[in-house]
C-alpha cells in the first residue's frame, strides 16, 4: 500500500490553518495557474479566487481585489504557494465577516470545519471525554488508557492511532465495525495506524457522519478542532439513535393525522427531539415554544417544566421558583441525575446556551424517560413503516451515499427529502458537474407543487442524458414519492458514478466504457492469479453468500489485509455473518467507501455485490496508478498489460455501458480525505 504524504508548508501556523484536504485542493489550484501563466502574480489572484466555490456567492472579484490591495502594495509581485495561502485566508476572513460568520448547515451533522475559526470549546471537550470514559472504560484494549483527564490533551494523542475512533463508532452504532479488523497493539507502525484511521473514517461515513473535510493525516496529527468535530458527530448519532419510528413507535403519539405523521417521518432527529420536548411542555403548561437548544433553553425554565412532567415522583418547584438562571440550572441537573442522566454538562453550559451540549442533554433525558405510551388509535400511522426489509436497506445505503458526497442539504429520509427534486439536482451536479442548469431550478422552501415538479422534470431530463433507463418515468412520480422508481433512479446514479470513476482513472482506460461484466471478469481473474479457487458466475451467484470470493479478492489486491485465521468456511448462517461483517470492515480498512450491510452479502444483493467489487477494483487500480507501477499484477501471458491502462484495456469490453459522460465525484474514491466539494468544477485532479 502506498503511504499518504501530506502537503507541507514551512510556516507551522499557516499549516495549522488548513486541513490536508484543503491544502491538496489549493495546491492543485496554485500549480494549475502557475503552469498556465508565465508569471503568477498578485494581480492574477482576484479572478482565480472568484471562481473558487469557497467564495461563490459571498464575495465577488472586485471585493477580492479590494481586500488584496490592503495587504499587497505591488500587484506585479510573483506569488509562491505560501503567499497564495495567506491571500486565501485574507479573502476568506472578509467573506466570513460579510456573511455574519455563518458557514455551516443547520443540521447537526454538517459540522463546520472552516479554516478561520478553530477555537476549541473546552466544555464540549470535557463532555466528550466524559462520555468516552463512561462508555469505553471496560473495553479490553482501551481500559488501560482510560479514564482520560479532560484537563489535558491526552485525548487528542489517544485518538491518533484510530483504535478509539473505531471503538466509539461501534458504541454509536453497534456492529458497524468488525473489531477483528482493527489493529490493536501497544505500538502500531504507520501502515497499521493508517489502516485503522481509514477504517474509522469510512465507517463514520457509513453511519451518517459528514467527513468530506477530514483526512487520515488530520486525525493522525491530532488536529483538535477536526477531532472534536468528528467525535461530536459520532456521539450525537448515538444519543439520537432512538429518535426514529422503528426503534420508538410511540413517537406517533406526537401526531394527530396522517399528514403530520408523514411530515414527522421526514424530520431530522434533532427536530423530532424538539417536537417531543414541546409536546410535553405544552401538556405541562409551559406557554413558550422551544425552537432551538441554545437561547430558548438557557434560562432553564423549559428544563424545569420538562423534568417535572416526565418525573413527577421527583417533582419540585424549587427550580421554577429560583430566579438566578445559574442556580436554576444547578437544580435542573440535580433533578436529571435522579433519572440516571450522566452529568456531561455544567450549569454554565446551560446558561451559555451551548447548543451541542444542550441537545445531548435533552437526548439523554429522552433515552431514560420519554414519557410516551403506545396509542392503539395511532396504529394506522405505524403501518406506514411497513417497508420491506430490502427497500429499507436500499434507502439507508443511498441516503448515506448521498450524504457522503458533501452536498449542501443533509438527507434524513430519502423518500421524503428528495421529493422536491432539489437534493437530486445537487447530487447530479456533484457526480456530473455542469449537467444542471441552475437557472431552471427552484430552491427550497418550495410552496407551489408545480415548482417541485419542474425540479423533478429537470432531474429526469438529466438522467436520460446520462443514459439512465427511465421509460415512462416523469418528474411527478418523484414528487408523489414513488419509492420503487426513486430507488431505481438512485441505483442507476450510484452505478453510473462507480463505472465512470473506473473509466476515468487517470485517463488510463483510454476512454473505453466499463461494464458490469468487465468488473466481474477483472475480479475473477484477480482471484485466480492470486492462487485462489473461488470464481463468480455473476453478481447473483448464490455462492457469494459464503463470503469466500470477496475475501480472496481482497487478499489478491493486498495480501496482508486479510487475517485468514479469522475466516470461517461460510457454510452455516452464523459463519456467513461472521465473514460478511469481516469483509465490509476489511474493505473499508483498505480504503473502500461502501455502504452495504452484512445482510446484502449473505442474501447476495446483486446491486451491492457490484458496487463492492467495483470499489475494490478501483482501489487496486488506483494503487497501481499512484505508484506508477511498471509491471501490472494482471499482466497477460504475452506481456501486453504492463500498466493500469493495460489492465483496463484487457478487460472484456463487449458493448457500450449504459453510462458514458465523465464523472468527477471523488467521494467514492478510496481515500477518505478526497474532497470533491472544493475543486470548482474541474476534473478533481490529485494534487
PDB file of N, CA and C in Angstrom, residues 1-5 24 190-191 194-195 198 216 506 557-558 560 589-591 619-629 670-671 673 686:
ATOM      1  N   UNK A   1       0.856  -1.191   0.000  1.00  0.00           N
ATOM      2  CA  UNK A   1       0.000   0.000   0.000  1.00  0.00           C
ATOM      3  C   UNK A   1       0.886   1.233   0.000  1.00  0.00           C
ATOM      4  N   UNK A   2       0.616   2.184  -0.880  1.00  0.00           N
ATOM      5  CA  UNK A   2       1.401   3.399  -0.901  1.00  0.00           C
ATOM      6  C   UNK A   2       1.018   4.278   0.274  1.00  0.00           C
ATOM      7  N   UNK A   3       2.013   4.929   0.886  1.00  0.00           N
ATOM      8  CA  UNK A   3       1.728   5.784   2.032  1.00  0.00           C
ATOM      9  C   UNK A   3       1.263   7.147   1.553  1.00  0.00           C
ATOM     10  N   UNK A   4       0.453   7.808   2.392  1.00  0.00           N
ATOM     11  CA  UNK A   4      -0.070   9.118   2.028  1.00  0.00           C
ATOM     12  C   UNK A   4       0.861  10.198   2.558  1.00  0.00           C
ATOM     13  N   UNK A   5       1.303  11.069   1.716  1.00  0.00           N
ATOM     14  CA  UNK A   5       2.183  12.156   2.119  1.00  0.00           C
ATOM     15  C   UNK A   5       1.405  13.452   2.015  1.00  0.00           C
ATOM     16  N   UNK A  24      -4.410  20.159  -0.247  1.00  0.00           N
ATOM     17  CA  UNK A  24      -4.285  19.434  -1.521  1.00  0.00           C
ATOM     18  C   UNK A  24      -5.052  20.149  -2.632  1.00  0.00           C
ATOM     19  N   UNK A 190       3.276   2.956  11.104  1.00  0.00           N
ATOM     20  CA  UNK A 190       2.471   3.923  10.345  1.00  0.00           C
ATOM     21  C   UNK A 190       1.442   3.261   9.424  1.00  0.00           C
ATOM     22  N   UNK A 191       1.800   2.133   8.828  1.00  0.00           N
ATOM     23  CA  UNK A 191       0.873   1.453   7.923  1.00  0.00           C
ATOM     24  C   UNK A 191      -0.351   0.971   8.684  1.00  0.00           C
ATOM     25  N   UNK A 194      -2.518   3.935   9.828  1.00  0.00           N
ATOM     26  CA  UNK A 194      -3.285   4.495   8.715  1.00  0.00           C
ATOM     27  C   UNK A 194      -4.464   3.593   8.358  1.00  0.00           C
ATOM     28  N   UNK A 195      -4.276   2.272   8.467  1.00  0.00           N
ATOM     29  CA  UNK A 195      -5.379   1.345   8.228  1.00  0.00           C
ATOM     30  C   UNK A 195      -6.523   1.594   9.209  1.00  0.00           C
ATOM     31  N   UNK A 198      -8.247   4.878   8.331  1.00  0.00           N
ATOM     32  CA  UNK A 198      -9.045   4.725   7.108  1.00  0.00           C
ATOM     33  C   UNK A 198     -10.317   3.953   7.404  1.00  0.00           C
ATOM     34  N   UNK A 216      -7.179  11.122   6.932  1.00  0.00           N
ATOM     35  CA  UNK A 216      -6.453  10.326   7.926  1.00  0.00           C
ATOM     36  C   UNK A 216      -5.271  11.092   8.496  1.00  0.00           C
ATOM     37  N   UNK A 506      -7.272   8.305 -14.043  1.00  0.00           N
ATOM     38  CA  UNK A 506      -6.055   8.854 -14.650  1.00  0.00           C
ATOM     39  C   UNK A 506      -6.056   8.753 -16.178  1.00  0.00           C
ATOM     40  N   UNK A 557      -5.694  -8.351  -3.930  1.00  0.00           N
ATOM     41  CA  UNK A 557      -5.265  -6.973  -4.210  1.00  0.00           C
ATOM     42  C   UNK A 557      -4.316  -6.443  -3.133  1.00  0.00           C
ATOM     43  N   UNK A 558      -4.387  -7.003  -1.916  1.00  0.00           N
ATOM     44  CA  UNK A 558      -3.472  -6.619  -0.845  1.00  0.00           C
ATOM     45  C   UNK A 558      -3.298  -7.827   0.070  1.00  0.00           C
ATOM     46  N   UNK A 560      -1.675  -8.785   2.649  1.00  0.00           N
ATOM     47  CA  UNK A 560      -1.585  -8.774   4.101  1.00  0.00           C
ATOM     48  C   UNK A 560      -2.843  -8.242   4.791  1.00  0.00           C
ATOM     49  N   UNK A 589     -11.179  -0.767   5.632  1.00  0.00           N
ATOM     50  CA  UNK A 589      -9.818  -0.637   6.159  1.00  0.00           C
ATOM     51  C   UNK A 589      -8.825  -0.435   5.017  1.00  0.00           C
ATOM     52  N   UNK A 590      -9.089  -1.099   3.915  1.00  0.00           N
ATOM     53  CA  UNK A 590      -8.243  -0.970   2.737  1.00  0.00           C
ATOM     54  C   UNK A 590      -8.370   0.421   2.127  1.00  0.00           C
ATOM     55  N   UNK A 591      -9.594   0.975   2.187  1.00  0.00           N
ATOM     56  CA  UNK A 591      -9.822   2.309   1.633  1.00  0.00           C
ATOM     57  C   UNK A 591     -11.083   2.427   0.814  1.00  0.00           C
ATOM     58  N   UNK A 619      -9.859   0.610  -6.033  1.00  0.00           N
ATOM     59  CA  UNK A 619      -8.736   0.762  -5.114  1.00  0.00           C
ATOM     60  C   UNK A 619      -7.485   0.113  -5.686  1.00  0.00           C
ATOM     61  N   UNK A 620      -7.634  -1.082  -6.211  1.00  0.00           N
ATOM     62  CA  UNK A 620      -6.486  -1.805  -6.748  1.00  0.00           C
ATOM     63  C   UNK A 620      -5.836  -1.043  -7.896  1.00  0.00           C
ATOM     64  N   UNK A 621      -6.655  -0.561  -8.841  1.00  0.00           N
ATOM     65  CA  UNK A 621      -6.109   0.169  -9.985  1.00  0.00           C
ATOM     66  C   UNK A 621      -5.504   1.495  -9.554  1.00  0.00           C
ATOM     67  N   UNK A 622      -6.124   2.116  -8.558  1.00  0.00           N
ATOM     68  CA  UNK A 622      -5.610   3.397  -8.083  1.00  0.00           C
ATOM     69  C   UNK A 622      -4.230   3.247  -7.453  1.00  0.00           C
ATOM     70  N   UNK A 623      -4.023   2.155  -6.723  1.00  0.00           N
ATOM     71  CA  UNK A 623      -2.712   1.932  -6.118  1.00  0.00           C
ATOM     72  C   UNK A 623      -1.645   1.763  -7.194  1.00  0.00           C
ATOM     73  N   UNK A 624      -1.981   1.054  -8.259  1.00  0.00           N
ATOM     74  CA  UNK A 624      -1.019   0.887  -9.352  1.00  0.00           C
ATOM     75  C   UNK A 624      -0.721   2.222 -10.004  1.00  0.00           C
ATOM     76  N   UNK A 625      -1.775   3.033 -10.172  1.00  0.00           N
ATOM     77  CA  UNK A 625      -1.598   4.335 -10.802  1.00  0.00           C
ATOM     78  C   UNK A 625      -0.765   5.251  -9.924  1.00  0.00           C
ATOM     79  N   UNK A 626      -1.047   5.248  -8.606  1.00  0.00           N
ATOM     80  CA  UNK A 626      -0.330   6.121  -7.675  1.00  0.00           C
ATOM     81  C   UNK A 626       1.144   5.773  -7.582  1.00  0.00           C
ATOM     82  N   UNK A 627       1.454   4.501  -7.648  1.00  0.00           N
ATOM     83  CA  UNK A 627       2.860   4.083  -7.517  1.00  0.00           C
ATOM     84  C   UNK A 627       3.551   3.966  -8.872  1.00  0.00           C
ATOM     85  N   UNK A 628       2.815   4.311  -9.943  1.00  0.00           N
ATOM     86  CA  UNK A 628       3.354   4.250 -11.296  1.00  0.00           C
ATOM     87  C   UNK A 628       4.011   2.900 -11.576  1.00  0.00           C
ATOM     88  N   UNK A 629       3.219   1.880 -11.297  1.00  0.00           N
ATOM     89  CA  UNK A 629       3.702   0.517 -11.473  1.00  0.00           C
ATOM     90  C   UNK A 629       4.135   0.281 -12.912  1.00  0.00           C
ATOM     91  N   UNK A 670     -11.231   5.855  -3.022  1.00  0.00           N
ATOM     92  CA  UNK A 670     -10.884   5.044  -1.862  1.00  0.00           C
ATOM     93  C   UNK A 670     -10.067   5.775  -0.829  1.00  0.00           C
ATOM     94  N   UNK A 671      -9.752   7.047  -1.029  1.00  0.00           N
ATOM     95  CA  UNK A 671      -9.090   7.813   0.015  1.00  0.00           C
ATOM     96  C   UNK A 671     -10.138   8.671   0.692  1.00  0.00           C
ATOM     97  N   UNK A 673      -9.846  11.127   2.486  1.00  0.00           N
ATOM     98  CA  UNK A 673      -9.561  12.540   2.562  1.00  0.00           C
ATOM     99  C   UNK A 673      -9.827  13.301   1.266  1.00  0.00           C
ATOM    100  N   UNK A 686      -5.677  14.917  -8.674  1.00  0.00           N
ATOM    101  CA  UNK A 686      -4.961  14.647  -7.435  1.00  0.00           C
ATOM    102  C   UNK A 686      -3.796  15.634  -7.326  1.00  0.00           C
TER     103      UNK A 686
END
